[in-house]
């Protein structure tokens, strides 16, 4: 394997936004290591993406999972240039009634595991001496309040704060740290949520009408933003949060 090829590691890559990010980075010419919990979905993805993709099954909520994942990525690909911190779980519930075990479970995946992945990848990039790009997938909900989404918002808000601090701290190693903050995005989870309503079409119209560009994001919209921040074209950009929300936060 030629070591001139840049290598990206995408967590939570076996569904939704993560899958499309992996596809886009492969199309950009990167070698992509995809991570997820499901070996079946991961192997199917690698088969679809071709020889430039590798799957590593790892549970990132395990204390040693992120370190094992990065070590395995280095073993199969030889280097690490990009981390896309995408793995996350959703959570909804009235704030005053959310049990502490649900809060912990949300933060373990969305915040603690993501921090551990950033640490492991950052150490690898520092030691390799080639710099790198770390992209945290956050959410519009890191910046706004929506009823029943407080715990999820807090878990993503922590990653937004970490992005700016990490960007400053890792800049001496030429490691850039940025965030991509998707708005409503058409994923299987979104479709499931939509179909839970009595009138899905009316709900979709209401959602789209609240967005200045008048539509819900596609996973390709989010992947395009990640592609840019991962590329040499963004070599002087660090510490930002790039909303991919059709103008929702601009209102």
mmCIF file of C-alpha atoms in Angstrom:
data_model
loop_
_atom_site.group_PDB
_atom_site.id
_atom_site.type_symbol
_atom_site.label_atom_id
_atom_site.label_comp_id
_atom_site.label_asym_id
_atom_site.label_seq_id
_atom_site.Cartn_x
_atom_site.Cartn_y
_atom_site.Cartn_z
ATOM 1 C CA UNK A 1 0.000 0.000 0.000
ATOM 2 C CA UNK A 2 1.455 3.380 -1.013
ATOM 3 C CA UNK A 3 1.911 5.565 2.008
ATOM 4 C CA UNK A 4 1.266 8.683 -0.094
ATOM 5 C CA UNK A 5 -2.456 7.917 0.116
ATOM 6 C CA UNK A 6 -4.154 9.847 2.907
ATOM 7 C CA UNK A 7 -6.077 7.717 5.397
ATOM 8 C CA UNK A 8 -9.343 8.583 7.125
ATOM 9 C CA UNK A 9 -11.028 6.845 10.038
ATOM 10 C CA UNK A 10 -14.810 7.288 10.230
ATOM 11 C CA UNK A 11 -16.614 6.138 13.375
ATOM 12 C CA UNK A 12 -20.261 5.119 13.286
ATOM 13 C CA UNK A 13 -19.853 4.582 9.555
ATOM 14 C CA UNK A 14 -22.231 1.671 8.988
ATOM 15 C CA UNK A 15 -25.417 3.749 8.764
ATOM 16 C CA UNK A 16 -26.818 7.164 7.942
ATOM 17 C CA UNK A 17 -24.484 10.143 7.741
ATOM 18 C CA UNK A 18 -21.396 8.069 8.538
ATOM 19 C CA UNK A 19 -21.959 5.790 5.548
ATOM 20 C CA UNK A 20 -22.223 8.731 3.159
ATOM 21 C CA UNK A 21 -19.115 10.356 4.644
ATOM 22 C CA UNK A 22 -17.165 7.155 4.028
ATOM 23 C CA UNK A 23 -18.432 7.032 0.432
ATOM 24 C CA UNK A 24 -17.439 10.654 -0.177
ATOM 25 C CA UNK A 25 -13.934 10.263 1.257
ATOM 26 C CA UNK A 26 -13.382 7.150 -0.857
ATOM 27 C CA UNK A 27 -14.473 9.186 -3.900
ATOM 28 C CA UNK A 28 -11.978 11.874 -2.837
ATOM 29 C CA UNK A 29 -9.203 9.298 -3.134
ATOM 30 C CA UNK A 30 -8.599 8.556 0.547
ATOM 31 C CA UNK A 31 -8.166 5.138 2.067
ATOM 32 C CA UNK A 32 -11.039 4.883 4.540
ATOM 33 C CA UNK A 33 -11.224 2.787 7.686
ATOM 34 C CA UNK A 34 -14.873 2.389 8.643
ATOM 35 C CA UNK A 35 -15.909 1.559 12.177
ATOM 36 C CA UNK A 36 -19.146 0.293 13.641
ATOM 37 C CA UNK A 37 -20.580 -2.296 15.989
ATOM 38 C CA UNK A 38 -22.196 -4.465 13.310
ATOM 39 C CA UNK A 39 -19.758 -6.760 11.532
ATOM 40 C CA UNK A 40 -22.431 -7.704 8.983
ATOM 41 C CA UNK A 41 -23.113 -4.093 7.967
ATOM 42 C CA UNK A 42 -19.421 -3.236 8.063
ATOM 43 C CA UNK A 43 -18.429 -6.051 5.751
ATOM 44 C CA UNK A 44 -21.241 -5.155 3.354
ATOM 45 C CA UNK A 45 -19.977 -1.567 3.300
ATOM 46 C CA UNK A 46 -16.406 -2.584 2.514
ATOM 47 C CA UNK A 47 -17.679 -4.770 -0.308
ATOM 48 C CA UNK A 48 -19.576 -1.788 -1.712
ATOM 49 C CA UNK A 49 -16.746 0.726 -1.285
ATOM 50 C CA UNK A 50 -14.034 -1.459 -2.757
ATOM 51 C CA UNK A 51 -10.344 -2.014 -2.089
ATOM 52 C CA UNK A 52 -9.793 1.432 -0.576
ATOM 53 C CA UNK A 53 -11.989 0.605 2.421
ATOM 54 C CA UNK A 54 -11.323 -1.446 5.543
ATOM 55 C CA UNK A 55 -13.779 -2.336 8.306
ATOM 56 C CA UNK A 56 -12.838 -2.562 11.974
ATOM 57 C CA UNK A 57 -15.486 -3.710 14.432
ATOM 58 C CA UNK A 58 -15.092 -1.973 17.772
ATOM 59 C CA UNK A 59 -17.379 -0.864 20.586
ATOM 60 C CA UNK A 60 -16.196 2.649 21.365
ATOM 61 C CA UNK A 61 -18.015 2.707 24.693
ATOM 62 C CA UNK A 62 -15.518 0.133 25.964
ATOM 63 C CA UNK A 63 -12.786 1.950 27.899
ATOM 64 C CA UNK A 64 -10.021 0.615 25.627
ATOM 65 C CA UNK A 65 -12.096 0.600 22.439
ATOM 66 C CA UNK A 66 -10.865 3.892 20.924
ATOM 67 C CA UNK A 67 -7.196 2.998 21.506
ATOM 68 C CA UNK A 68 -7.720 -0.438 19.951
ATOM 69 C CA UNK A 69 -9.519 1.105 16.989
ATOM 70 C CA UNK A 70 -6.758 3.600 16.195
ATOM 71 C CA UNK A 71 -4.059 0.947 16.636
ATOM 72 C CA UNK A 72 -5.923 -1.371 14.262
ATOM 73 C CA UNK A 73 -6.392 1.443 11.732
ATOM 74 C CA UNK A 74 -2.662 2.134 11.760
ATOM 75 C CA UNK A 75 -1.967 -1.558 11.318
ATOM 76 C CA UNK A 76 -4.181 -1.961 8.252
ATOM 77 C CA UNK A 77 -3.563 1.436 6.615
ATOM 78 C CA UNK A 78 -0.096 2.455 7.799
ATOM 79 C CA UNK A 79 -0.953 6.041 8.742
ATOM 80 C CA UNK A 80 -3.800 8.277 9.911
ATOM 81 C CA UNK A 81 -4.561 11.697 8.452
ATOM 82 C CA UNK A 82 -8.253 12.250 9.194
ATOM 83 C CA UNK A 83 -10.596 11.296 12.023
ATOM 84 C CA UNK A 84 -14.327 11.812 11.564
ATOM 85 C CA UNK A 85 -15.876 11.528 15.017
ATOM 86 C CA UNK A 86 -19.380 10.551 13.929
ATOM 87 C CA UNK A 87 -20.582 7.704 16.198
ATOM 88 C CA UNK A 88 -23.501 8.836 18.361
ATOM 89 C CA UNK A 89 -26.851 7.858 19.798
ATOM 90 C CA UNK A 90 -30.048 9.887 19.795
ATOM 91 C CA UNK A 91 -31.972 10.774 22.941
ATOM 92 C CA UNK A 92 -35.309 12.416 23.601
ATOM 93 C CA UNK A 93 -37.224 12.854 26.833
ATOM 94 C CA UNK A 94 -38.614 15.527 29.176
ATOM 95 C CA UNK A 95 -35.557 17.001 30.907
ATOM 96 C CA UNK A 96 -36.891 16.866 34.458
ATOM 97 C CA UNK A 97 -37.788 13.191 34.128
ATOM 98 C CA UNK A 98 -34.763 11.741 32.323
ATOM 99 C CA UNK A 99 -33.226 8.953 34.449
ATOM 100 C CA UNK A 100 -29.541 9.347 35.238
ATOM 101 C CA UNK A 101 -28.701 6.033 33.582
ATOM 102 C CA UNK A 102 -30.035 7.411 30.255
ATOM 103 C CA UNK A 103 -27.992 10.583 30.693
ATOM 104 C CA UNK A 104 -24.849 8.569 31.352
ATOM 105 C CA UNK A 105 -25.512 6.270 28.378
ATOM 106 C CA UNK A 106 -25.927 9.252 26.044
ATOM 107 C CA UNK A 107 -22.760 10.959 27.253
ATOM 108 C CA UNK A 108 -20.712 7.752 27.204
ATOM 109 C CA UNK A 109 -21.247 7.433 23.449
ATOM 110 C CA UNK A 110 -21.677 11.016 22.262
ATOM 111 C CA UNK A 111 -19.080 12.678 24.457
ATOM 112 C CA UNK A 112 -16.749 10.377 26.398
ATOM 113 C CA UNK A 113 -16.116 7.893 23.575
ATOM 114 C CA UNK A 114 -15.730 10.745 21.090
ATOM 115 C CA UNK A 115 -13.196 12.470 23.341
ATOM 116 C CA UNK A 116 -11.274 9.199 23.678
ATOM 117 C CA UNK A 117 -11.251 8.792 19.883
ATOM 118 C CA UNK A 118 -9.939 12.341 19.484
ATOM 119 C CA UNK A 119 -7.208 11.633 22.044
ATOM 120 C CA UNK A 120 -6.147 8.346 20.440
ATOM 121 C CA UNK A 121 -6.173 9.736 16.897
ATOM 122 C CA UNK A 122 -4.475 12.953 17.994
ATOM 123 C CA UNK A 123 -1.636 11.043 19.657
ATOM 124 C CA UNK A 124 -1.160 8.972 16.501
ATOM 125 C CA UNK A 125 -1.107 12.074 14.280
ATOM 126 C CA UNK A 126 1.328 13.836 16.619
ATOM 127 C CA UNK A 127 3.683 10.866 16.715
ATOM 128 C CA UNK A 128 3.562 10.352 12.936
ATOM 129 C CA UNK A 129 4.447 14.015 12.465
ATOM 130 C CA UNK A 130 2.309 14.570 9.358
ATOM 131 C CA UNK A 131 -0.364 16.758 10.950
ATOM 132 C CA UNK A 132 -3.979 15.843 10.428
ATOM 133 C CA UNK A 133 -7.639 16.822 10.500
ATOM 134 C CA UNK A 134 -10.163 15.882 13.168
ATOM 135 C CA UNK A 135 -13.805 16.565 12.382
ATOM 136 C CA UNK A 136 -16.407 16.226 15.114
ATOM 137 C CA UNK A 137 -19.972 15.683 13.910
ATOM 138 C CA UNK A 138 -22.062 17.711 16.336
ATOM 139 C CA UNK A 139 -25.557 19.089 15.662
ATOM 140 C CA UNK A 140 -27.533 22.290 15.304
ATOM 141 C CA UNK A 141 -28.836 21.275 18.740
ATOM 142 C CA UNK A 142 -25.417 22.113 20.213
ATOM 143 C CA UNK A 143 -26.386 25.762 19.650
ATOM 144 C CA UNK A 144 -30.166 25.960 20.123
ATOM 145 C CA UNK A 145 -32.769 24.728 22.568
ATOM 146 C CA UNK A 146 -35.454 22.235 21.550
ATOM 147 C CA UNK A 147 -37.848 20.697 24.103
ATOM 148 C CA UNK A 148 -37.120 17.033 24.987
ATOM 149 C CA UNK A 149 -33.663 17.226 23.372
ATOM 150 C CA UNK A 150 -31.750 18.745 26.306
ATOM 151 C CA UNK A 151 -29.558 15.739 27.103
ATOM 152 C CA UNK A 152 -28.630 15.139 23.470
ATOM 153 C CA UNK A 153 -27.960 18.867 23.060
ATOM 154 C CA UNK A 154 -25.702 18.888 26.098
ATOM 155 C CA UNK A 155 -23.707 15.902 24.844
ATOM 156 C CA UNK A 156 -23.148 17.591 21.484
ATOM 157 C CA UNK A 157 -22.566 20.994 23.088
ATOM 158 C CA UNK A 158 -19.682 19.499 25.021
ATOM 159 C CA UNK A 159 -18.131 18.345 21.740
ATOM 160 C CA UNK A 160 -18.583 21.819 20.276
ATOM 161 C CA UNK A 161 -16.689 23.335 23.210
ATOM 162 C CA UNK A 162 -14.007 20.658 22.924
ATOM 163 C CA UNK A 163 -13.579 21.435 19.224
ATOM 164 C CA UNK A 164 -12.496 25.022 19.833
ATOM 165 C CA UNK A 165 -10.222 24.162 22.772
ATOM 166 C CA UNK A 166 -8.628 21.191 20.986
ATOM 167 C CA UNK A 167 -8.029 23.289 17.873
ATOM 168 C CA UNK A 168 -5.861 25.685 19.870
ATOM 169 C CA UNK A 169 -4.079 22.982 21.853
ATOM 170 C CA UNK A 170 -3.282 20.750 18.869
ATOM 171 C CA UNK A 171 -2.337 23.523 16.430
ATOM 172 C CA UNK A 172 1.414 23.219 17.233
ATOM 173 C CA UNK A 173 1.259 19.673 15.804
ATOM 174 C CA UNK A 174 -0.522 20.935 12.649
ATOM 175 C CA UNK A 175 -3.611 18.987 13.701
ATOM 176 C CA UNK A 176 -6.736 20.870 12.725
ATOM 177 C CA UNK A 177 -9.939 20.326 14.717
ATOM 178 C CA UNK A 178 -13.290 21.430 13.351
ATOM 179 C CA UNK A 179 -16.957 20.553 13.774
ATOM 180 C CA UNK A 180 -19.743 19.950 11.277
ATOM 181 C CA UNK A 181 -23.180 20.685 12.730
ATOM 182 C CA UNK A 182 -25.961 19.082 10.681
ATOM 183 C CA UNK A 183 -29.530 20.249 10.890
ATOM 184 C CA UNK A 184 -32.414 17.923 10.131
ATOM 185 C CA UNK A 185 -30.956 15.286 7.799
ATOM 186 C CA UNK A 186 -32.718 12.571 5.851
ATOM 187 C CA UNK A 187 -31.427 9.341 7.418
ATOM 188 C CA UNK A 188 -33.148 6.077 8.393
ATOM 189 C CA UNK A 189 -33.549 7.550 11.889
ATOM 190 C CA UNK A 190 -35.207 10.652 10.441
ATOM 191 C CA UNK A 191 -37.550 8.526 8.318
ATOM 192 C CA UNK A 192 -38.467 6.467 11.375
ATOM 193 C CA UNK A 193 -39.232 9.645 13.325
ATOM 194 C CA UNK A 194 -41.264 11.035 10.440
ATOM 195 C CA UNK A 195 -43.329 7.868 10.079
ATOM 196 C CA UNK A 196 -44.156 7.911 13.790
ATOM 197 C CA UNK A 197 -46.393 10.949 13.172
ATOM 198 C CA UNK A 198 -50.068 10.619 12.209
ATOM 199 C CA UNK A 199 -49.476 12.625 9.004
ATOM 200 C CA UNK A 200 -45.825 12.231 7.899
ATOM 201 C CA UNK A 201 -46.285 14.410 4.798
ATOM 202 C CA UNK A 202 -47.671 17.304 6.830
ATOM 203 C CA UNK A 203 -44.862 16.936 9.363
ATOM 204 C CA UNK A 204 -42.251 16.989 6.602
ATOM 205 C CA UNK A 205 -43.780 20.152 5.109
ATOM 206 C CA UNK A 206 -43.702 21.812 8.530
ATOM 207 C CA UNK A 207 -40.047 20.857 9.039
ATOM 208 C CA UNK A 208 -39.041 22.063 5.566
ATOM 209 C CA UNK A 209 -40.942 25.338 5.968
ATOM 210 C CA UNK A 210 -38.885 26.140 9.090
ATOM 211 C CA UNK A 211 -35.656 25.937 7.058
ATOM 212 C CA UNK A 212 -34.732 28.968 4.913
ATOM 213 C CA UNK A 213 -33.573 26.779 1.986
ATOM 214 C CA UNK A 214 -36.892 24.936 2.210
ATOM 215 C CA UNK A 215 -35.694 21.346 2.469
ATOM 216 C CA UNK A 216 -34.189 18.816 4.843
ATOM 217 C CA UNK A 217 -30.478 18.104 4.344
ATOM 218 C CA UNK A 218 -29.332 15.019 2.508
ATOM 219 C CA UNK A 219 -26.504 12.916 3.901
ATOM 220 C CA UNK A 220 -24.501 14.012 0.841
ATOM 221 C CA UNK A 221 -24.803 17.642 2.012
ATOM 222 C CA UNK A 222 -23.149 16.741 5.309
ATOM 223 C CA UNK A 223 -20.524 14.556 3.640
ATOM 224 C CA UNK A 224 -19.557 17.418 1.317
ATOM 225 C CA UNK A 225 -18.798 19.661 4.312
ATOM 226 C CA UNK A 226 -16.684 16.935 5.906
ATOM 227 C CA UNK A 227 -14.880 16.403 2.597
ATOM 228 C CA UNK A 228 -13.889 20.062 2.481
ATOM 229 C CA UNK A 229 -12.681 20.260 6.087
ATOM 230 C CA UNK A 230 -10.695 17.044 5.614
ATOM 231 C CA UNK A 231 -9.020 18.328 2.454
ATOM 232 C CA UNK A 232 -5.805 20.304 1.937
ATOM 233 C CA UNK A 233 -8.044 23.147 0.709
ATOM 234 C CA UNK A 234 -8.989 23.733 4.366
ATOM 235 C CA UNK A 235 -5.364 23.742 5.579
ATOM 236 C CA UNK A 236 -5.774 27.127 7.306
ATOM 237 C CA UNK A 237 -9.144 26.411 8.905
ATOM 238 C CA UNK A 238 -9.337 25.166 12.484
ATOM 239 C CA UNK A 239 -11.602 25.688 15.464
ATOM 240 C CA UNK A 240 -14.790 26.336 13.499
ATOM 241 C CA UNK A 241 -18.260 24.818 13.596
ATOM 242 C CA UNK A 242 -19.720 24.595 10.095
ATOM 243 C CA UNK A 243 -23.537 24.461 10.139
ATOM 244 C CA UNK A 244 -25.081 22.297 7.434
ATOM 245 C CA UNK A 245 -28.654 23.299 8.165
ATOM 246 C CA UNK A 246 -30.035 25.230 5.197
ATOM 247 C CA UNK A 247 -29.773 28.513 7.083
ATOM 248 C CA UNK A 248 -31.728 27.399 10.152
ATOM 249 C CA UNK A 249 -29.262 28.862 12.686
ATOM 250 C CA UNK A 250 -29.022 32.100 10.712
ATOM 251 C CA UNK A 251 -32.640 33.037 11.508
#
